[in-house]
Coordinates of N, CA, C and O and ligand atoms in Angstrom, one line a residue:
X1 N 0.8 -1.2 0.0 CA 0.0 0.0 0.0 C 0.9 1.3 0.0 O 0.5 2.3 -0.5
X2 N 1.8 1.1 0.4 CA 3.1 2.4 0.8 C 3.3 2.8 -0.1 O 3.2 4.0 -0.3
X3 N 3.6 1.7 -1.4 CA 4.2 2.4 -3.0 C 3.2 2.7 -3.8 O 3.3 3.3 -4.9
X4 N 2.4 2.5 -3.5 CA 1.2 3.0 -4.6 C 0.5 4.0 -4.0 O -0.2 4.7 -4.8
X5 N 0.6 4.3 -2.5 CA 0.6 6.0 -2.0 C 1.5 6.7 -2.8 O 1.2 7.5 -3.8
X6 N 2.8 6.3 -2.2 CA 3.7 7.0 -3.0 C 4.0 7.8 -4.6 O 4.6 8.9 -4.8
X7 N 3.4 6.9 -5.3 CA 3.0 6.8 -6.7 C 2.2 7.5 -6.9 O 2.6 8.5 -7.6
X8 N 1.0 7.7 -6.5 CA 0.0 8.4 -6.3 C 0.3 10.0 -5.6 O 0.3 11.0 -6.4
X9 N 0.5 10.2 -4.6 CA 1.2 11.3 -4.6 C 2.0 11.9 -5.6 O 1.8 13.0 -6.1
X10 N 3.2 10.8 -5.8 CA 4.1 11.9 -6.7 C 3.2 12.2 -8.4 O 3.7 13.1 -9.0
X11 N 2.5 11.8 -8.8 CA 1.4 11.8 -10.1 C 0.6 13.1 -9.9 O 0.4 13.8 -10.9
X12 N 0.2 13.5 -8.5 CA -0.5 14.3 -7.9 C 0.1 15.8 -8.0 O -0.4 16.7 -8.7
X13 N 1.2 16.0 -7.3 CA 2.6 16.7 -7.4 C 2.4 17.4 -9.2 O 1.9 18.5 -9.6
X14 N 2.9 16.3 -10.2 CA 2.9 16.2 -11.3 C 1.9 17.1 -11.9 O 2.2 18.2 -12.5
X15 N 0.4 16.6 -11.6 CA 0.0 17.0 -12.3 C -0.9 18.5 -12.3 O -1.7 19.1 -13.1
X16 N -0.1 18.8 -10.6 CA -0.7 20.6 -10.3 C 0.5 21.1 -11.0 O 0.3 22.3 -11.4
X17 N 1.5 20.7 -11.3 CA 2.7 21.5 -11.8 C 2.2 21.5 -13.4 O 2.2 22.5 -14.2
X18 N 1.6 19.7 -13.9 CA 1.3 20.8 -15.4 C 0.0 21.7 -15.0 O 0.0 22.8 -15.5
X19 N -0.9 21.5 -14.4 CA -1.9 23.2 -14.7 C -1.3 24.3 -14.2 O -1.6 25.3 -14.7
X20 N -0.6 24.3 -13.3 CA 0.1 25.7 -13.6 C 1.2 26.1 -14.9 O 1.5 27.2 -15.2
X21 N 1.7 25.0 -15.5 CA 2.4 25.5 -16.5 C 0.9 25.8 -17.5 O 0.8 27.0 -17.9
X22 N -0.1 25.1 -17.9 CA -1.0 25.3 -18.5 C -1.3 26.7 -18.0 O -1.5 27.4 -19.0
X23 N -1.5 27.3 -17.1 CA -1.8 28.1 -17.4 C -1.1 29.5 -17.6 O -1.4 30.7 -17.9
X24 N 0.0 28.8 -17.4 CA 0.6 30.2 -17.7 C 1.2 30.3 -19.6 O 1.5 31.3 -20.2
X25 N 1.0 28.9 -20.1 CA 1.1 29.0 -21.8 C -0.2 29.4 -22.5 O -0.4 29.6 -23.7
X26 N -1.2 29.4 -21.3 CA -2.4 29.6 -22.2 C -2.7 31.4 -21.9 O -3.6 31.9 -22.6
X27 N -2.3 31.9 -21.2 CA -2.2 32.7 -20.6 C -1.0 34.1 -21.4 O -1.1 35.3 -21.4
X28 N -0.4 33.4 -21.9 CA 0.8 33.5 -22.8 C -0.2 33.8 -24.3 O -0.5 35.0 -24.6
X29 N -0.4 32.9 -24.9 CA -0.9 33.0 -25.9 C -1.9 33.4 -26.1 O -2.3 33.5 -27.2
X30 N -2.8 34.0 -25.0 CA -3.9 34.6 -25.1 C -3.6 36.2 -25.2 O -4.2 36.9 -26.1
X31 N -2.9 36.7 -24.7 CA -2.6 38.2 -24.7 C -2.2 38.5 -26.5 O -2.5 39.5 -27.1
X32 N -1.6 37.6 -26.9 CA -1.6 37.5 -28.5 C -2.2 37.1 -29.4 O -1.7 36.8 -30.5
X33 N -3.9 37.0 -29.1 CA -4.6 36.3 -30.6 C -5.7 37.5 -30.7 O -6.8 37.1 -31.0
X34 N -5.7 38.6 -30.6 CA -6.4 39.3 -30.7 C -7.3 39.3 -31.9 O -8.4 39.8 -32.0
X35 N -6.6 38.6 -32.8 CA -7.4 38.6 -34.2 C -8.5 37.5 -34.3 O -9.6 37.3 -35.0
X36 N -8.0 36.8 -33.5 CA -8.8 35.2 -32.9 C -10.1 35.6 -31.6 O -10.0 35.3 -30.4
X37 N -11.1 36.3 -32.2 CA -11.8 36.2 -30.8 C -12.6 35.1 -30.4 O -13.2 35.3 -29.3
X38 N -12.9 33.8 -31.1 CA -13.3 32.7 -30.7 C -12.7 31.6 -29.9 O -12.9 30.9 -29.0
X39 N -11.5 31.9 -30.9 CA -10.2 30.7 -30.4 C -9.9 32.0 -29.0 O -8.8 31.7 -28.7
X40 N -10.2 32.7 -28.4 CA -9.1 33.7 -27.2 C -9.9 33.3 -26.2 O -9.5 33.0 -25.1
X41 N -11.7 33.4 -26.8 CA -12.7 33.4 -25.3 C -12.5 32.1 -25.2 O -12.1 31.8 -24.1
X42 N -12.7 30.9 -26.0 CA -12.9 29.4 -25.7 C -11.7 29.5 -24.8 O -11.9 29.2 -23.6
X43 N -10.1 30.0 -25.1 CA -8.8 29.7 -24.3 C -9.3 30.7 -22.9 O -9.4 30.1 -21.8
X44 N -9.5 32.0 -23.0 CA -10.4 32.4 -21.7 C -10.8 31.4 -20.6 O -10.3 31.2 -19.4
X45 N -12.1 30.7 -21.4 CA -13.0 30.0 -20.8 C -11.8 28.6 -20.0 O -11.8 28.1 -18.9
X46 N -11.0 28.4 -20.9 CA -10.3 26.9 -20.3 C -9.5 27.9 -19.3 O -9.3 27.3 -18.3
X47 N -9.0 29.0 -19.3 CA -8.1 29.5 -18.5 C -8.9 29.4 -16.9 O -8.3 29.3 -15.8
X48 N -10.1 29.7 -17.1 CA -10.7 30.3 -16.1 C -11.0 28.4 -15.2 O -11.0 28.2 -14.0
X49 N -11.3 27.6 -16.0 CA -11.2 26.1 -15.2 C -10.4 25.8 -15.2 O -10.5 24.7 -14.7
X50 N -8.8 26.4 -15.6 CA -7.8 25.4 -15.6 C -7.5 26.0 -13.8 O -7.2 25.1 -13.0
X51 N -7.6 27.6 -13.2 CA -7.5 28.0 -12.5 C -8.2 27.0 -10.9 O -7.8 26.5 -9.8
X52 N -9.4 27.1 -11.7 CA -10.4 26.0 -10.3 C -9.1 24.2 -10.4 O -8.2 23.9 -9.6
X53 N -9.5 23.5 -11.7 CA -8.1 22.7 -11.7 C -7.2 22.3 -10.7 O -7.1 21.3 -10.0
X54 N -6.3 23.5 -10.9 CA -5.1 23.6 -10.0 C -5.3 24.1 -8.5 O -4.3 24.0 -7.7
X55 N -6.1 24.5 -8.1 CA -7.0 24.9 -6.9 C -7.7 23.7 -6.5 O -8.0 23.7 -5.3
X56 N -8.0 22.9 -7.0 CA -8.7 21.6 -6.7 C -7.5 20.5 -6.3 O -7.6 19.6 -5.4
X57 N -6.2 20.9 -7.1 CA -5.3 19.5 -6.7 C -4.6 20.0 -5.9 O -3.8 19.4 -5.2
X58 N -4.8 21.3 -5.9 CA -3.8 21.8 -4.4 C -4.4 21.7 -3.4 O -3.8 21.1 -2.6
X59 N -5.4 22.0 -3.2 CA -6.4 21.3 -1.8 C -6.4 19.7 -1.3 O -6.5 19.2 -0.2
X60 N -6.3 19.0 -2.8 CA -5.8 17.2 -2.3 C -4.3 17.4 -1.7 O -3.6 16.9 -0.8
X61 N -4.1 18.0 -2.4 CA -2.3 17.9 -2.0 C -1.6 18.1 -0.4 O -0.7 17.7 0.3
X62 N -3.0 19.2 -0.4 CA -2.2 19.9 0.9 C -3.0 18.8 2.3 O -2.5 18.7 3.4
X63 N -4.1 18.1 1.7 CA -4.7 17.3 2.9 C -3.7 15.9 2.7 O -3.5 15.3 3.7
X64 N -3.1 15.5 1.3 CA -2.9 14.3 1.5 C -1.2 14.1 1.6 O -0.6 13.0 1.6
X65 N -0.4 15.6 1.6 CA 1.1 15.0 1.2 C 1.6 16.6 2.0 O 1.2 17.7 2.0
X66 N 2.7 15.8 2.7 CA 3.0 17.3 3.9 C 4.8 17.9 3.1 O 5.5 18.8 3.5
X67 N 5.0 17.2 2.2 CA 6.3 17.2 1.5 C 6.3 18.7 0.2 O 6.1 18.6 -1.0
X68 N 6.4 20.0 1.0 CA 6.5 21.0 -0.1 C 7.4 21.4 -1.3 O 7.3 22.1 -2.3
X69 N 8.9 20.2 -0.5 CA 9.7 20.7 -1.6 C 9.5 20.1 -3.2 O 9.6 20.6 -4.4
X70 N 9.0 18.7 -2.6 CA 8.9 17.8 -3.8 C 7.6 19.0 -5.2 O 7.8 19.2 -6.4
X71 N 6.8 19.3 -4.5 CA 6.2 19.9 -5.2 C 6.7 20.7 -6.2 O 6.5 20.6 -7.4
X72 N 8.0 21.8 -5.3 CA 8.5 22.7 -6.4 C 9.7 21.5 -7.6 O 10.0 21.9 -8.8
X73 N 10.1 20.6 -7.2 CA 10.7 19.9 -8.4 C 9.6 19.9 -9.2 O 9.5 20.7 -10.1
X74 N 8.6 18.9 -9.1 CA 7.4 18.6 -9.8 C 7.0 20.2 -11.1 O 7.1 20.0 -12.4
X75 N 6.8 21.2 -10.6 CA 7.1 22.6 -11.0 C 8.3 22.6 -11.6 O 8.0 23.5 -12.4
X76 N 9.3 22.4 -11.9 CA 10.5 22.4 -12.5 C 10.4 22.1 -13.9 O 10.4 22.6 -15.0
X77 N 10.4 20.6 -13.3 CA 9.9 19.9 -14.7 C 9.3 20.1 -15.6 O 9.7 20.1 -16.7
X78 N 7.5 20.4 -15.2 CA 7.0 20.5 -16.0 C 6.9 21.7 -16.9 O 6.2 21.9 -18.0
X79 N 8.0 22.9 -16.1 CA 8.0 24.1 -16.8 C 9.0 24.3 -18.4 O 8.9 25.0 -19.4
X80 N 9.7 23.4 -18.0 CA 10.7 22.7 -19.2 C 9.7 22.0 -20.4 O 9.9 22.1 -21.6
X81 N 8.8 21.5 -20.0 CA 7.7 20.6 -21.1 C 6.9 22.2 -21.7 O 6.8 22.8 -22.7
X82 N 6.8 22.2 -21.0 CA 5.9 23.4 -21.8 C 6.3 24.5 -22.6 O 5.7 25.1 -23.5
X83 N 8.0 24.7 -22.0 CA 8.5 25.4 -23.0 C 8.9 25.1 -24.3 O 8.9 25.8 -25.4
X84 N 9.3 24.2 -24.1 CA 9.5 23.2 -25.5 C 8.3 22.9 -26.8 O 8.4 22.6 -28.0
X85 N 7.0 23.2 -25.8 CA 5.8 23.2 -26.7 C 5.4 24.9 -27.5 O 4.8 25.3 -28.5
X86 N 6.0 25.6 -26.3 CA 5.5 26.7 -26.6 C 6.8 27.7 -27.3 O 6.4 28.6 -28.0
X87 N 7.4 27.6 -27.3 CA 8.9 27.9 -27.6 C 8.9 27.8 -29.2 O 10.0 27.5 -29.7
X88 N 8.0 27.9 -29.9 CA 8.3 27.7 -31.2 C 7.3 28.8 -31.8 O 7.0 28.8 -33.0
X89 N 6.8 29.9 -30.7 CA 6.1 30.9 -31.6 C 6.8 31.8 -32.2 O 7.8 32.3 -31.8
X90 N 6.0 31.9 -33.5 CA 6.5 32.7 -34.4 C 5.3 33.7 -35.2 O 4.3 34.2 -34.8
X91 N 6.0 33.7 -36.5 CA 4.3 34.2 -37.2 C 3.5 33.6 -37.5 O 2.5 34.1 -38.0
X92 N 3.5 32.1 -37.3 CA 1.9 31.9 -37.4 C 1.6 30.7 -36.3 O 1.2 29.6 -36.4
X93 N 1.7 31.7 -35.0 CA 1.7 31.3 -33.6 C 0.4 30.7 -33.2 O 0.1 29.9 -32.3
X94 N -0.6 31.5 -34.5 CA -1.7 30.8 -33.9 C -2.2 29.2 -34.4 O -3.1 28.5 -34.0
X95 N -1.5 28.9 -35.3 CA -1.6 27.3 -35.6 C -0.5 26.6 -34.9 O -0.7 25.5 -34.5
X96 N 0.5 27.0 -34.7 CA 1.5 26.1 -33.9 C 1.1 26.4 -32.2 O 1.3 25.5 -31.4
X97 N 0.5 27.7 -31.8 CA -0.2 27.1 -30.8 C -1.3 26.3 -30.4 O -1.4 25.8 -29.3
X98 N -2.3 26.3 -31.5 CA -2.9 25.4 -31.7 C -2.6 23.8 -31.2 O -2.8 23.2 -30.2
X99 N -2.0 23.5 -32.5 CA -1.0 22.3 -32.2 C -0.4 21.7 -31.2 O -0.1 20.5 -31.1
X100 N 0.0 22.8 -30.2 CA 0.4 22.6 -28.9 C -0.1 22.5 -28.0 O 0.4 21.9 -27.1
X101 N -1.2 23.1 -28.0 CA -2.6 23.2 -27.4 C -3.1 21.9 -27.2 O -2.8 21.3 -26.2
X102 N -3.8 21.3 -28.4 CA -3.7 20.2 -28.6 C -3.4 19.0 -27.8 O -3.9 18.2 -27.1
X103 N -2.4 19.2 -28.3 CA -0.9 17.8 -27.4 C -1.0 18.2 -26.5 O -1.7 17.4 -25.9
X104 N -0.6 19.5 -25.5 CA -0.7 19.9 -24.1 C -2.5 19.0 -23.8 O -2.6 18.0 -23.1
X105 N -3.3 19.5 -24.2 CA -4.9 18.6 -23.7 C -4.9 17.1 -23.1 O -5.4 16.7 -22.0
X106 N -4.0 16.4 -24.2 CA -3.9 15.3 -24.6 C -2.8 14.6 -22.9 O -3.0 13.7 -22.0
X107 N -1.8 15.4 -23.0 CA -1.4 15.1 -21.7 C -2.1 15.4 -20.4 O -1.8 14.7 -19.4
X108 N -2.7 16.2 -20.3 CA -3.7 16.3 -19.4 C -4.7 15.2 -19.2 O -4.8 14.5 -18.2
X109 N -5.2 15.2 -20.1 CA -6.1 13.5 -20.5 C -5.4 12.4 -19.5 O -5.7 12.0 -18.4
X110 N -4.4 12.0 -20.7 CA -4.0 10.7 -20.2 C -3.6 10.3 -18.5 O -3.8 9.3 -17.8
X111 N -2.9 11.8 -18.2 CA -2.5 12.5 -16.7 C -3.7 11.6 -15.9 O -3.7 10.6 -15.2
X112 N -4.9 12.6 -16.3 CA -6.0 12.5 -15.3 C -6.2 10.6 -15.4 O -6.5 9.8 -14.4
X113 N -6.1 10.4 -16.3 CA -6.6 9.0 -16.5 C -5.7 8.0 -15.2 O -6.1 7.1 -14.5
X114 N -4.8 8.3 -15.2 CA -3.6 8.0 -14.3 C -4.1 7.7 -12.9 O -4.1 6.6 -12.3
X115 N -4.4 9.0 -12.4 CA -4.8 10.0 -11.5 C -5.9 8.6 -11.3 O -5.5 7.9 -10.4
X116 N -6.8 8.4 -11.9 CA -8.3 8.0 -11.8 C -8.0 6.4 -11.9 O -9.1 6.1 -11.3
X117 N -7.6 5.7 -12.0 CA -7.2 4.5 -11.9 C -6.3 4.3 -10.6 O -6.1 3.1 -10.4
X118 N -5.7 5.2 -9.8 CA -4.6 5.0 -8.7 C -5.5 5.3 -7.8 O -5.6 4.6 -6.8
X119 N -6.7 6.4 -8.0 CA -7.5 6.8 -6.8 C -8.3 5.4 -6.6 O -8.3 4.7 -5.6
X120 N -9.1 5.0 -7.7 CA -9.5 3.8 -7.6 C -9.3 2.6 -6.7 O -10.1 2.0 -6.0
X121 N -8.1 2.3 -6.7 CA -7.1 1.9 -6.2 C -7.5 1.6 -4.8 O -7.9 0.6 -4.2
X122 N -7.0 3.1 -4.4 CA -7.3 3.5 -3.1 C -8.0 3.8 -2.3 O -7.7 4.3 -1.2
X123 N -9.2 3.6 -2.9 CA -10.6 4.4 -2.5 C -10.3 5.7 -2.3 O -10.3 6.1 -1.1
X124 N -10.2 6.4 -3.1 CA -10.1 7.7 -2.9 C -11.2 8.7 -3.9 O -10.9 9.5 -4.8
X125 N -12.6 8.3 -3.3 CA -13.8 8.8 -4.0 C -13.5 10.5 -3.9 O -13.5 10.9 -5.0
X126 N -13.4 11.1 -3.3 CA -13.2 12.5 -3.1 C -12.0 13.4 -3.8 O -11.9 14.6 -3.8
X127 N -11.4 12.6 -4.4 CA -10.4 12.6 -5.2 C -10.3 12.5 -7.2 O -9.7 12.9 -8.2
X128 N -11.5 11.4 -6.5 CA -11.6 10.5 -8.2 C -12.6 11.9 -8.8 O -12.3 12.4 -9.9
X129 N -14.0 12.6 -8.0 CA -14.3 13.4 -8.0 C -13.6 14.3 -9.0 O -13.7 14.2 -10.3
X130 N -13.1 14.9 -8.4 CA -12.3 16.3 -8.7 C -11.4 15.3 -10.2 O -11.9 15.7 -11.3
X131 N -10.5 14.5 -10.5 CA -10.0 14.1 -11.5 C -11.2 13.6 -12.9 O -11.2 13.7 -14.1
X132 N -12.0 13.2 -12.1 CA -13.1 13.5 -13.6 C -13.5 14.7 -14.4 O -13.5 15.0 -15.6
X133 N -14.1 15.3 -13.0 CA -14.6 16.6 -13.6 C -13.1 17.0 -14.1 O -13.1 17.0 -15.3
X134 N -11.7 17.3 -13.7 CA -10.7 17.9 -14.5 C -10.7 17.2 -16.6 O -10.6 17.6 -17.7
X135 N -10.8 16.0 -16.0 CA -10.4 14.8 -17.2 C -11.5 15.7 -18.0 O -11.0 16.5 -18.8
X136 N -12.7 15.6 -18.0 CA -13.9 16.2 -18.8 C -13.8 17.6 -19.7 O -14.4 17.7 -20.8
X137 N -13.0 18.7 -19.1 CA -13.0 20.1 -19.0 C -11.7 19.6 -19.8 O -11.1 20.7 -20.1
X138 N -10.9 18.5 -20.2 CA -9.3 18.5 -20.7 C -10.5 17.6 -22.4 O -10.4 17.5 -23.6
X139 N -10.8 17.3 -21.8 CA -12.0 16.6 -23.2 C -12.2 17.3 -24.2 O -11.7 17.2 -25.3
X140 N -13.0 18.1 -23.6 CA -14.2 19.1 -24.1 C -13.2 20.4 -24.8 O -13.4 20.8 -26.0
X141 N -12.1 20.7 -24.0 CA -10.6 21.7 -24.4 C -10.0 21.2 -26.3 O -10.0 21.7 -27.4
X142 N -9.7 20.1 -25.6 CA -9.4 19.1 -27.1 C -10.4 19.2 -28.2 O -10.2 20.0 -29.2
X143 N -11.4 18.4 -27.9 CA -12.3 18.5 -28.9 C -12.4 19.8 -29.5 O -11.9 19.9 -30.6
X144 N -12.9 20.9 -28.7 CA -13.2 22.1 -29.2 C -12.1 22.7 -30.5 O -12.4 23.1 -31.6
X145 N -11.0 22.4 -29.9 CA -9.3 22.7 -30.7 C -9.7 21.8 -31.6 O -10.1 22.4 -32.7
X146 N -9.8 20.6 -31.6 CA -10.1 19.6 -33.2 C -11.3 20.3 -33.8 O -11.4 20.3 -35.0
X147 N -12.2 20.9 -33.2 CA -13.1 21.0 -34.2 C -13.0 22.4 -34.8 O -13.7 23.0 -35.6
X148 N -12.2 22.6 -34.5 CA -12.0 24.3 -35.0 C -10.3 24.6 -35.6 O -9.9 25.7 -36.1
X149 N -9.9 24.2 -35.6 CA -8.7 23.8 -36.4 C -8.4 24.4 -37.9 O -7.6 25.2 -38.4
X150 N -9.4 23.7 -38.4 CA -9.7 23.9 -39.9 C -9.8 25.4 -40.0 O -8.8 25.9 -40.5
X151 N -10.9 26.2 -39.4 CA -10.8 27.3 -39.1 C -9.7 28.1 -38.9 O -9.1 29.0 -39.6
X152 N -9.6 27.5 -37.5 CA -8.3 28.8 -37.2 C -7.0 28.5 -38.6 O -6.6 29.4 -39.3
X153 N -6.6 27.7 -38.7 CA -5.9 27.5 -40.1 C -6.1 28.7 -41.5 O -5.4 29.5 -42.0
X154 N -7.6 28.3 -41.7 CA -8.1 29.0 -42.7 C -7.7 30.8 -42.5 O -7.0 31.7 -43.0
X155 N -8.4 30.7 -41.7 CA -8.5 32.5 -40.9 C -6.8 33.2 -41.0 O -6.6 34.3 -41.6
X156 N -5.7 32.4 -40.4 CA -4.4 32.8 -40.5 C -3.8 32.6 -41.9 O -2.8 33.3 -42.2
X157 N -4.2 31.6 -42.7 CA -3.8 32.0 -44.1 C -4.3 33.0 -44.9 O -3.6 33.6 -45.8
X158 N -5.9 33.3 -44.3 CA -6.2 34.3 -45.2 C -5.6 36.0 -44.6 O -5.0 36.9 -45.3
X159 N -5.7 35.9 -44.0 CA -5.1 37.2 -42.5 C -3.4 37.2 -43.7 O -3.2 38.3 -44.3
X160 N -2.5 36.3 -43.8 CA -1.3 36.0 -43.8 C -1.4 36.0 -45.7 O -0.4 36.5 -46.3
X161 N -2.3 35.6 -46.3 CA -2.5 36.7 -47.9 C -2.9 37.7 -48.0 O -2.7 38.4 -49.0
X162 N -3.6 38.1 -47.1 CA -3.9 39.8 -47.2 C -2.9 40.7 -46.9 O -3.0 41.8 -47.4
X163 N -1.6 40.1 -46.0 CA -1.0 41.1 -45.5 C -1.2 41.6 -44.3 O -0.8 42.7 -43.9
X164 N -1.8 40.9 -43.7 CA -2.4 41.5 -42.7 C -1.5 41.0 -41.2 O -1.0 39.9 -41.3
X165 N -1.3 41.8 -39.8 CA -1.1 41.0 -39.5 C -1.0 39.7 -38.8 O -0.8 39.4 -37.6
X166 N -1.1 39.0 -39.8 CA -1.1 37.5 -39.7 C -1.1 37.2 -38.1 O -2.1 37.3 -37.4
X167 N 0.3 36.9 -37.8 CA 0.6 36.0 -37.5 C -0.3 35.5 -36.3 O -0.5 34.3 -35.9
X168 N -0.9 37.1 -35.7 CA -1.5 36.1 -34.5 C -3.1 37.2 -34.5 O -4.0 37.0 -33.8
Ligands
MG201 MG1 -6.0 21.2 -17.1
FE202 FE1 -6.5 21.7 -20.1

């Protein structure tokens, strides 16, 4: 039971460090899509749950793991992942954020899935809670981005033949 606490904890750690990196890339890229007001409110809207999110796993954290430092490694890390995703804006920031967007979701997903299988585990209903509803709001993020893609694509090529400025 000890290692699969452990496991569990450190997954936990993990995964408030990526919503704070999420929000500070989404956060990032929103101050720059001004030409994007669908793609800016939908990233708005995810900013504003990614906030409850990380407020939700910090409250497990702080009832279930008394170890602060480990936290800020966990933060380390995942600040390095994100930059790597995000680190490639340029002029046409708003499909390669996109794209990043995307894959960032996608790790969130699989994260929570993690998350939700260990609580299981453990009986940790109060827990499993809070990782669904996150898992859901990391769904619904995705989707939205797949289904609008085509779009935002479209919109920055044409922005980017007019002359206009493109990039974001
Ligand atoms: Mg999230
Ligand atoms: Fe998300």
């Amino acid at each position: 039971m000890n290692d699969i606490r452990s496991h569990y904890l450190a997954w936990l750690r993990d995964a408030h460090a990526m919503e704070e990196q999420a929000l500070t890339m989404m956060r990032g890229m929103v101050s720059r899509l001004e030409h994007y007001p669908e793609l800016s409110a939908r990233i708005e809207q995810h900013i504003a749950e990614t906030e409850d999110q990380a407020g939700a796993l910090r409250d497990l954290l702080d009832s279930r793991d008394t170890s602060t430092s480990m936290l800020k490694d966990a933060m380390g890390k995942m600040a390095a992942t994100g930059q790597a995703l995000s680190g490639l804006f340029a002029a046409d920031e708003v499909v390669k954020g996109g794209m990043a967007s995307y894959t960032f979701e996608h790790m969130e997903i699989i994260a929570y899935k993690v998350l939700i299988a260990t609580a299981r585990q453990l009986g940790d209903t109060a827990a499993l809670s809070v990782f669904e509803r996150n898992l859901a709001e990391e769904q619904a993020m995705a989707d939205w981005l797949l289904a609008h893609m085509e779009e935002t694509t479209r919109a920055f090529l044409t922005r980017d033949a007019a002359d206009l400025p493109a990039g974001r």
